[in-house]
Amino acid sequence: MSEYISTRDIEGRPPRQFYDVVEKGLEQDGGLSVPVRYPRISIDDLRAMADHQKEQGYLKLFVDVRSRLVGDSVSLDKQFQMAKAAFTPEKFPDAVNGNYAPVRQFDEKLFIQNLSLGPTAVFKDLAMQPFAQDLDYVLADRIKAFLGASSGDTFSAASESVGALPNTDMFLVVPSPKHGNMSPVQWAQGAKNASATVHNITMDMPFGPLQDIVKNIQKDPEFVDLGAVNSINWARVASQIPYYFSGYFQAIEQSGSGAKIGDEVDFVVPSGNMGNVVAGYVAKMMGLPIRNIIVATNENEVLHDLIQHGVYRRKKTALTNSPSMDIDAASNSERPLFDLFERDPVKIRQFMETFSRTGSVSLADVGMGHLSLRSLGFDSGVSNNLQRVQTIRTAYEVYNDIIDPHTAAALHVTLERPKPEIPTIIMETASQVKFEDTTAEAIGRENVPERQERFRNIERYLQNEFAYVALRDEEELKDFIRAHRR
Ligand SMILES: *Cc1c(COP(=O)(O)O)cnc(C)c1O
């Protein structure tokens, strides 16, 4: 049970345990780790889980779901202790009654699930905080340093969690202001945790090439001991799955009489690298009654093209008001595609190698219909800057609510579709506090809410002597790592 293989394994290596595949993120053959079989959760189990959540909150549910993927190399007691250390009222001061991913109702069938109560106000906290515990409790002797690239949210979520471990060095690279669209609060959040051991690095290039440099270094034998914290790491995907269960139970309960466990729902998810979406997909494969997962992209519509046209094409990154979705590829798509290709590693290799060589590949190239991803339950939609600003205004005027521009991408796609006939849950991936200028543009500066305590005057951290180091290229980055890792 809960064993893992690589999507690109053509040699039939023996399956591995959870803690063997989360060290690096990428498999040695270049593939992604996937469960040999998705653990199945029965309707009876779902009912029991719903009751557990009501009585004992998110923690219990988190362990209930995630332990099926972690397996028993770590005892359930210990898994519970780790979850308790990850989700604390100090880190999530606005979580009410132990609910770390609360759902609120917008309309009869329309719900929104808040995933941004964590220390850096983004859904990534919900997986990065547990990952820090995995490292501390289980992997401490195996990984001492991390290297990662980020377009804005990953790096502060990482330095706020993994970066806080005393024996871990972190090297986090982001595009310089000229090549990225990070907000002032995001720059300040990154600066907050910079130190002699947590290094924020800027480079004068867009996220795509920057990520390629990071991947090159990770493949370099000299740097094999560097761990990865990016969204393809299975530890992150696994920790994102429980909140789909939580959102489902809450939406069914709030739907009132007539709604019951077993009814289908749709999720609408703002998406870049497809990490969050893939967690929902795995939840569905585990037996959570999800009908469609609707992927909402911004102008960087790589996933929309893949889902609607069967074409996976690298595009020049457009800088948008939803910077955490400004990507030129969606690496996590390899996981559902592996299932779509009937788990044939040769086909995945052919597909992904064509993509990396030419920047464009189509499902037809491997003999699949161009709408095949829709048969797995995916659907998609797109928005642009202006539409997201208008949607923030709509949320304010119609639902009396304030959402961030990533969440607005999902609400825009939802409102474009026919009125939902089954419960539809929008994932709120960030708090507007990170993107106040866009809030102001949409609803006026005077209506921007007061910041939560922990974000007041966060700009002061930009004065941190370690805040950011500017480097030029791959060689300089390697030299910097050599000089600074312990
Ligand atoms: C990272 C991020 C996304 C995209 O998530 P993926 O897992 O890469 O698809 C969406 N919204 C926000 C606010 C993010 O930080």
PDB file of N, CA and C in Angstrom, residues 42-115:
ATOM      1  N   SER A  42     -14.303   4.625   0.629  1.00  0.00           N
ATOM      2  CA  SER A  42     -15.696   4.260   0.355  1.00  0.00           C
ATOM      3  C   SER A  42     -16.649   5.353   0.835  1.00  0.00           C
ATOM      4  N   ILE A  43     -17.900   5.262   0.405  1.00  0.00           N
ATOM      5  CA  ILE A  43     -18.910   6.227   0.857  1.00  0.00           C
ATOM      6  C   ILE A  43     -19.070   6.161   2.378  1.00  0.00           C
ATOM      7  N   ASP A  44     -19.030   4.953   2.949  1.00  0.00           N
ATOM      8  CA  ASP A  44     -19.124   4.847   4.414  1.00  0.00           C
ATOM      9  C   ASP A  44     -17.977   5.586   5.094  1.00  0.00           C
ATOM     10  N   ASP A  45     -16.772   5.395   4.532  1.00  0.00           N
ATOM     11  CA  ASP A  45     -15.614   6.113   5.083  1.00  0.00           C
ATOM     12  C   ASP A  45     -15.796   7.621   4.951  1.00  0.00           C
ATOM     13  N   LEU A  46     -16.341   8.051   3.821  1.00  0.00           N
ATOM     14  CA  LEU A  46     -16.562   9.487   3.621  1.00  0.00           C
ATOM     15  C   LEU A  46     -17.512  10.033   4.682  1.00  0.00           C
ATOM     16  N   ARG A  47     -18.581   9.274   4.955  1.00  0.00           N
ATOM     17  CA  ARG A  47     -19.530   9.727   5.981  1.00  0.00           C
ATOM     18  C   ARG A  47     -18.844   9.848   7.337  1.00  0.00           C
ATOM     19  N   ALA A  48     -18.014   8.842   7.655  1.00  0.00           N
ATOM     20  CA  ALA A  48     -17.305   8.879   8.939  1.00  0.00           C
ATOM     21  C   ALA A  48     -16.356  10.078   8.983  1.00  0.00           C
ATOM     22  N   MET A  49     -15.676  10.336   7.862  1.00  0.00           N
ATOM     23  CA  MET A  49     -14.747  11.473   7.820  1.00  0.00           C
ATOM     24  C   MET A  49     -15.476  12.791   8.022  1.00  0.00           C
ATOM     25  N   ALA A  50     -16.650  12.907   7.411  1.00  0.00           N
ATOM     26  CA  ALA A  50     -17.432  14.146   7.545  1.00  0.00           C
ATOM     27  C   ALA A  50     -17.775  14.371   9.016  1.00  0.00           C
ATOM     28  N   ASP A  51     -18.151  13.290   9.713  1.00  0.00           N
ATOM     29  CA  ASP A  51     -18.458  13.420  11.136  1.00  0.00           C
ATOM     30  C   ASP A  51     -17.221  13.801  11.942  1.00  0.00           C
ATOM     31  N   HIS A  52     -16.106  13.142  11.618  1.00  0.00           N
ATOM     32  CA  HIS A  52     -14.854  13.456  12.325  1.00  0.00           C
ATOM     33  C   HIS A  52     -14.511  14.934  12.201  1.00  0.00           C
ATOM     34  N   GLN A  53     -14.646  15.435  10.956  1.00  0.00           N
ATOM     35  CA  GLN A  53     -14.279  16.831  10.751  1.00  0.00           C
ATOM     36  C   GLN A  53     -15.154  17.741  11.596  1.00  0.00           C
ATOM     37  N   LYS A  54     -16.466  17.389  11.656  1.00  0.00           N
ATOM     38  CA  LYS A  54     -17.381  18.252  12.412  1.00  0.00           C
ATOM     39  C   LYS A  54     -17.009  18.252  13.890  1.00  0.00           C
ATOM     40  N   GLU A  55     -16.631  17.066  14.387  1.00  0.00           N
ATOM     41  CA  GLU A  55     -16.332  16.970  15.815  1.00  0.00           C
ATOM     42  C   GLU A  55     -14.927  17.456  16.147  1.00  0.00           C
ATOM     43  N   GLN A  56     -13.975  17.146  15.267  1.00  0.00           N
ATOM     44  CA  GLN A  56     -12.582  17.363  15.655  1.00  0.00           C
ATOM     45  C   GLN A  56     -11.805  18.306  14.752  1.00  0.00           C
ATOM     46  N   GLY A  57     -12.471  18.874  13.765  1.00  0.00           N
ATOM     47  CA  GLY A  57     -11.797  19.881  12.946  1.00  0.00           C
ATOM     48  C   GLY A  57     -10.915  19.302  11.843  1.00  0.00           C
ATOM     49  N   TYR A  58     -10.155  20.193  11.232  1.00  0.00           N
ATOM     50  CA  TYR A  58      -9.408  19.869  10.025  1.00  0.00           C
ATOM     51  C   TYR A  58      -8.273  18.864  10.255  1.00  0.00           C
ATOM     52  N   LEU A  59      -7.604  18.980  11.413  1.00  0.00           N
ATOM     53  CA  LEU A  59      -6.433  18.144  11.692  1.00  0.00           C
ATOM     54  C   LEU A  59      -6.692  16.661  11.539  1.00  0.00           C
ATOM     55  N   LYS A  60      -7.787  16.237  12.138  1.00  0.00           N
ATOM     56  CA  LYS A  60      -8.138  14.821  12.119  1.00  0.00           C
ATOM     57  C   LYS A  60      -8.381  14.369  10.672  1.00  0.00           C
ATOM     58  N   LEU A  61      -9.104  15.193   9.930  1.00  0.00           N
ATOM     59  CA  LEU A  61      -9.396  14.872   8.535  1.00  0.00           C
ATOM     60  C   LEU A  61      -8.110  14.839   7.715  1.00  0.00           C
ATOM     61  N   PHE A  62      -7.246  15.815   7.972  1.00  0.00           N
ATOM     62  CA  PHE A  62      -5.972  15.901   7.250  1.00  0.00           C
ATOM     63  C   PHE A  62      -5.196  14.583   7.387  1.00  0.00           C
ATOM     64  N   VAL A  63      -5.112  14.094   8.627  1.00  0.00           N
ATOM     65  CA  VAL A  63      -4.361  12.860   8.850  1.00  0.00           C
ATOM     66  C   VAL A  63      -5.117  11.648   8.272  1.00  0.00           C
ATOM     67  N   ASP A  64      -6.435  11.647   8.441  1.00  0.00           N
ATOM     68  CA  ASP A  64      -7.260  10.574   7.865  1.00  0.00           C
ATOM     69  C   ASP A  64      -6.953  10.383   6.386  1.00  0.00           C
ATOM     70  N   VAL A  65      -6.923  11.478   5.656  1.00  0.00           N
ATOM     71  CA  VAL A  65      -6.744  11.405   4.206  1.00  0.00           C
ATOM     72  C   VAL A  65      -5.275  11.183   3.855  1.00  0.00           C
ATOM     73  N   ARG A  66      -4.399  12.019   4.428  1.00  0.00           N
ATOM     74  CA  ARG A  66      -3.010  11.969   3.992  1.00  0.00           C
ATOM     75  C   ARG A  66      -2.306  10.677   4.402  1.00  0.00           C
ATOM     76  N   SER A  67      -2.710  10.099   5.539  1.00  0.00           N
ATOM     77  CA  SER A  67      -2.029   8.883   5.999  1.00  0.00           C
ATOM     78  C   SER A  67      -2.195   7.742   4.985  1.00  0.00           C
ATOM     79  N   ARG A  68      -3.267   7.792   4.210  1.00  0.00           N
ATOM     80  CA  ARG A  68      -3.463   6.753   3.190  1.00  0.00           C
ATOM     81  C   ARG A  68      -2.435   6.866   2.082  1.00  0.00           C
ATOM     82  N   LEU A  69      -1.822   8.042   1.967  1.00  0.00           N
ATOM     83  CA  LEU A  69      -0.785   8.241   0.955  1.00  0.00           C
ATOM     84  C   LEU A  69       0.612   8.118   1.542  1.00  0.00           C
ATOM     85  N   VAL A  70       0.713   8.404   2.851  1.00  0.00           N
ATOM     86  CA  VAL A  70       2.021   8.322   3.516  1.00  0.00           C
ATOM     87  C   VAL A  70       2.369   6.871   3.833  1.00  0.00           C
ATOM     88  N   GLY A  71       1.330   6.096   4.185  1.00  0.00           N
ATOM     89  CA  GLY A  71       1.587   4.710   4.556  1.00  0.00           C
ATOM     90  C   GLY A  71       2.023   4.599   5.993  1.00  0.00           C
ATOM     91  N   ASP A  72       2.560   3.425   6.375  1.00  0.00           N
ATOM     92  CA  ASP A  72       2.826   3.226   7.800  1.00  0.00           C
ATOM     93  C   ASP A  72       4.310   3.251   8.150  1.00  0.00           C
ATOM     94  N   SER A  73       5.122   3.874   7.277  1.00  0.00           N
ATOM     95  CA  SER A  73       6.526   3.994   7.654  1.00  0.00           C
ATOM     96  C   SER A  73       6.678   4.965   8.832  1.00  0.00           C
ATOM     97  N   VAL A  74       5.663   5.770   9.060  1.00  0.00           N
ATOM     98  CA  VAL A  74       5.604   6.629  10.242  1.00  0.00           C
ATOM     99  C   VAL A  74       4.259   6.342  10.912  1.00  0.00           C
ATOM    100  N   SER A  75       4.261   6.158  12.229  1.00  0.00           N
ATOM    101  CA  SER A  75       3.018   5.759  12.909  1.00  0.00           C
ATOM    102  C   SER A  75       1.949   6.847  12.804  1.00  0.00           C
ATOM    103  N   LEU A  76       0.693   6.426  12.914  1.00  0.00           N
ATOM    104  CA  LEU A  76      -0.411   7.387  12.857  1.00  0.00           C
ATOM    105  C   LEU A  76      -0.301   8.440  13.955  1.00  0.00           C
ATOM    106  N   ASP A  77       0.127   7.999  15.134  1.00  0.00           N
ATOM    107  CA  ASP A  77       0.294   8.939  16.242  1.00  0.00           C
ATOM    108  C   ASP A  77       1.270  10.042  15.873  1.00  0.00           C
ATOM    109  N   LYS A  78       2.363   9.598  15.281  1.00  0.00           N
ATOM    110  CA  LYS A  78       3.390  10.566  14.919  1.00  0.00           C
ATOM    111  C   LYS A  78       2.885  11.477  13.789  1.00  0.00           C
ATOM    112  N   GLN A  79       2.149  10.901  12.857  1.00  0.00           N
ATOM    113  CA  GLN A  79       1.591  11.730  11.781  1.00  0.00           C
ATOM    114  C   GLN A  79       0.654  12.786  12.356  1.00  0.00           C
ATOM    115  N   PHE A  80      -0.070  12.403  13.395  1.00  0.00           N
ATOM    116  CA  PHE A  80      -0.975  13.362  14.020  1.00  0.00           C
ATOM    117  C   PHE A  80      -0.196  14.466  14.735  1.00  0.00           C
ATOM    118  N   GLN A  81       0.860  14.051  15.430  1.00  0.00           N
ATOM    119  CA  GLN A  81       1.727  15.051  16.101  1.00  0.00           C
ATOM    120  C   GLN A  81       2.302  16.048  15.106  1.00  0.00           C
ATOM    121  N   MET A  82       2.748  15.518  13.962  1.00  0.00           N
ATOM    122  CA  MET A  82       3.332  16.385  12.938  1.00  0.00           C
ATOM    123  C   MET A  82       2.287  17.367  12.419  1.00  0.00           C
ATOM    124  N   ALA A  83       1.065  16.865  12.198  1.00  0.00           N
ATOM    125  CA  ALA A  83       0.004  17.748  11.698  1.00  0.00           C
ATOM    126  C   ALA A  83      -0.296  18.834  12.735  1.00  0.00           C
ATOM    127  N   LYS A  84      -0.251  18.438  14.005  1.00  0.00           N
ATOM    128  CA  LYS A  84      -0.527  19.405  15.068  1.00  0.00           C
ATOM    129  C   LYS A  84       0.529  20.510  15.110  1.00  0.00           C
ATOM    130  N   ALA A  85       1.757  20.122  14.789  1.00  0.00           N
ATOM    131  CA  ALA A  85       2.818  21.124  14.774  1.00  0.00           C
ATOM    132  C   ALA A  85       2.721  22.021  13.535  1.00  0.00           C
ATOM    133  N   ALA A  86       2.128  21.473  12.459  1.00  0.00           N
ATOM    134  CA  ALA A  86       2.027  22.251  11.215  1.00  0.00           C
ATOM    135  C   ALA A  86       0.896  23.267  11.288  1.00  0.00           C
ATOM    136  N   PHE A  87      -0.232  22.822  11.851  1.00  0.00           N
ATOM    137  CA  PHE A  87      -1.413  23.699  11.898  1.00  0.00           C
ATOM    138  C   PHE A  87      -1.616  24.184  13.327  1.00  0.00           C
ATOM    139  N   THR A  88      -1.155  25.388  13.589  1.00  0.00           N
ATOM    140  CA  THR A  88      -1.302  25.934  14.938  1.00  0.00           C
ATOM    141  C   THR A  88      -2.059  27.261  14.868  1.00  0.00           C
ATOM    142  N   PRO A  89      -2.741  27.613  15.954  1.00  0.00           N
ATOM    143  CA  PRO A  89      -3.441  28.906  15.976  1.00  0.00           C
ATOM    144  C   PRO A  89      -2.476  30.084  15.811  1.00  0.00           C
ATOM    145  N   GLU A  90      -1.209  29.895  16.180  1.00  0.00           N
ATOM    146  CA  GLU A  90      -0.251  30.988  16.014  1.00  0.00           C
ATOM    147  C   GLU A  90       0.014  31.256  14.537  1.00  0.00           C
ATOM    148  N   LYS A  91       0.141  30.167  13.768  1.00  0.00           N
ATOM    149  CA  LYS A  91       0.417  30.342  12.333  1.00  0.00           C
ATOM    150  C   LYS A  91      -0.843  30.678  11.548  1.00  0.00           C
ATOM    151  N   PHE A  92      -1.980  30.226  12.051  1.00  0.00           N
ATOM    152  CA  PHE A  92      -3.257  30.462  11.357  1.00  0.00           C
ATOM    153  C   PHE A  92      -4.215  31.182  12.307  1.00  0.00           C
ATOM    154  N   PRO A  93      -3.887  32.431  12.668  1.00  0.00           N
ATOM    155  CA  PRO A  93      -4.659  33.103  13.720  1.00  0.00           C
ATOM    156  C   PRO A  93      -6.144  33.287  13.378  1.00  0.00           C
ATOM    157  N   ASP A  94      -6.482  33.267  12.085  1.00  0.00           N
ATOM    158  CA  ASP A  94      -7.882  33.494  11.725  1.00  0.00           C
ATOM    159  C   ASP A  94      -8.675  32.213  11.507  1.00  0.00           C
ATOM    160  N   ALA A  95      -8.060  31.058  11.750  1.00  0.00           N
ATOM    161  CA  ALA A  95      -8.802  29.798  11.644  1.00  0.00           C
ATOM    162  C   ALA A  95      -9.755  29.700  12.826  1.00  0.00           C
ATOM    163  N   VAL A  96     -11.032  29.452  12.531  1.00  0.00           N
ATOM    164  CA  VAL A  96     -12.042  29.420  13.595  1.00  0.00           C
ATOM    165  C   VAL A  96     -12.406  27.970  13.893  1.00  0.00           C
ATOM    166  N   ASN A  97     -12.441  27.591  15.141  1.00  0.00           N
ATOM    167  CA  ASN A  97     -12.808  26.230  15.564  1.00  0.00           C
ATOM    168  C   ASN A  97     -12.018  25.147  14.847  1.00  0.00           C
ATOM    169  N   GLY A  98     -10.731  25.373  14.684  1.00  0.00           N
ATOM    170  CA  GLY A  98      -9.896  24.341  14.068  1.00  0.00           C
ATOM    171  C   GLY A  98     -10.189  24.102  12.604  1.00  0.00           C
ATOM    172  N   ASN A  99     -10.877  25.036  11.950  1.00  0.00           N
ATOM    173  CA  ASN A  99     -11.137  24.886  10.518  1.00  0.00           C
ATOM    174  C   ASN A  99     -10.119  25.706   9.727  1.00  0.00           C
ATOM    175  N   TYR A 100      -9.160  25.025   9.125  1.00  0.00           N
ATOM    176  CA  TYR A 100      -8.071  25.711   8.439  1.00  0.00           C
ATOM    177  C   TYR A 100      -8.364  25.974   6.964  1.00  0.00           C
ATOM    178  N   ALA A 101      -9.524  25.489   6.485  1.00  0.00           N
ATOM    179  CA  ALA A 101      -9.886  25.704   5.081  1.00  0.00           C
ATOM    180  C   ALA A 101     -11.401  25.903   4.977  1.00  0.00           C
ATOM    181  N   PRO A 102     -11.902  26.999   5.602  1.00  0.00           N
ATOM    182  CA  PRO A 102     -13.353  27.169   5.737  1.00  0.00           C
ATOM    183  C   PRO A 102     -14.058  27.533   4.427  1.00  0.00           C
ATOM    184  N   VAL A 103     -15.271  27.037   4.292  1.00  0.00           N
ATOM    185  CA  VAL A 103     -16.104  27.306   3.118  1.00  0.00           C
ATOM    186  C   VAL A 103     -17.181  28.319   3.503  1.00  0.00           C
ATOM    187  N   ARG A 104     -17.416  29.293   2.627  1.00  0.00           N
ATOM    188  CA  ARG A 104     -18.558  30.201   2.818  1.00  0.00           C
ATOM    189  C   ARG A 104     -19.412  30.180   1.559  1.00  0.00           C
ATOM    190  N   GLN A 105     -20.673  30.570   1.744  1.00  0.00           N
ATOM    191  CA  GLN A 105     -21.624  30.443   0.639  1.00  0.00           C
ATOM    192  C   GLN A 105     -21.787  31.780  -0.063  1.00  0.00           C
ATOM    193  N   PHE A 106     -21.721  31.779  -1.393  1.00  0.00           N
ATOM    194  CA  PHE A 106     -21.969  32.983  -2.179  1.00  0.00           C
ATOM    195  C   PHE A 106     -23.401  33.009  -2.667  1.00  0.00           C
ATOM    196  N   ASP A 107     -23.890  31.840  -3.021  1.00  0.00           N
ATOM    197  CA  ASP A 107     -25.180  31.746  -3.686  1.00  0.00           C
ATOM    198  C   ASP A 107     -25.699  30.353  -3.401  1.00  0.00           C
ATOM    199  N   GLU A 108     -26.927  30.084  -3.831  1.00  0.00           N
ATOM    200  CA  GLU A 108     -27.528  28.797  -3.507  1.00  0.00           C
ATOM    201  C   GLU A 108     -26.569  27.625  -3.724  1.00  0.00           C
ATOM    202  N   LYS A 109     -25.976  27.562  -4.916  1.00  0.00           N
ATOM    203  CA  LYS A 109     -25.082  26.432  -5.216  1.00  0.00           C
ATOM    204  C   LYS A 109     -23.622  26.855  -5.311  1.00  0.00           C
ATOM    205  N   LEU A 110     -23.348  28.097  -4.991  1.00  0.00           N
ATOM    206  CA  LEU A 110     -21.989  28.603  -5.214  1.00  0.00           C
ATOM    207  C   LEU A 110     -21.270  28.844  -3.894  1.00  0.00           C
ATOM    208  N   PHE A 111     -20.115  28.190  -3.743  1.00  0.00           N
ATOM    209  CA  PHE A 111     -19.357  28.263  -2.501  1.00  0.00           C
ATOM    210  C   PHE A 111     -17.932  28.708  -2.799  1.00  0.00           C
ATOM    211  N   ILE A 112     -17.279  29.214  -1.761  1.00  0.00           N
ATOM    212  CA  ILE A 112     -15.878  29.599  -1.920  1.00  0.00           C
ATOM    213  C   ILE A 112     -15.118  29.068  -0.713  1.00  0.00           C
ATOM    214  N   GLN A 113     -13.999  28.430  -0.974  1.00  0.00           N
ATOM    215  CA  GLN A 113     -13.224  27.817   0.110  1.00  0.00           C
ATOM    216  C   GLN A 113     -11.949  28.598   0.333  1.00  0.00           C
ATOM    217  N   ASN A 114     -11.783  29.094   1.536  1.00  0.00           N
ATOM    218  CA  ASN A 114     -10.639  29.951   1.847  1.00  0.00           C
ATOM    219  C   ASN A 114      -9.411  29.116   2.213  1.00  0.00           C
ATOM    220  N   LEU A 115      -8.437  29.124   1.327  1.00  0.00           N
ATOM    221  CA  LEU A 115      -7.205  28.360   1.556  1.00  0.00           C
ATOM    222  C   LEU A 115      -6.064  29.291   1.965  1.00  0.00           C
TER     223      LEU A 115
END
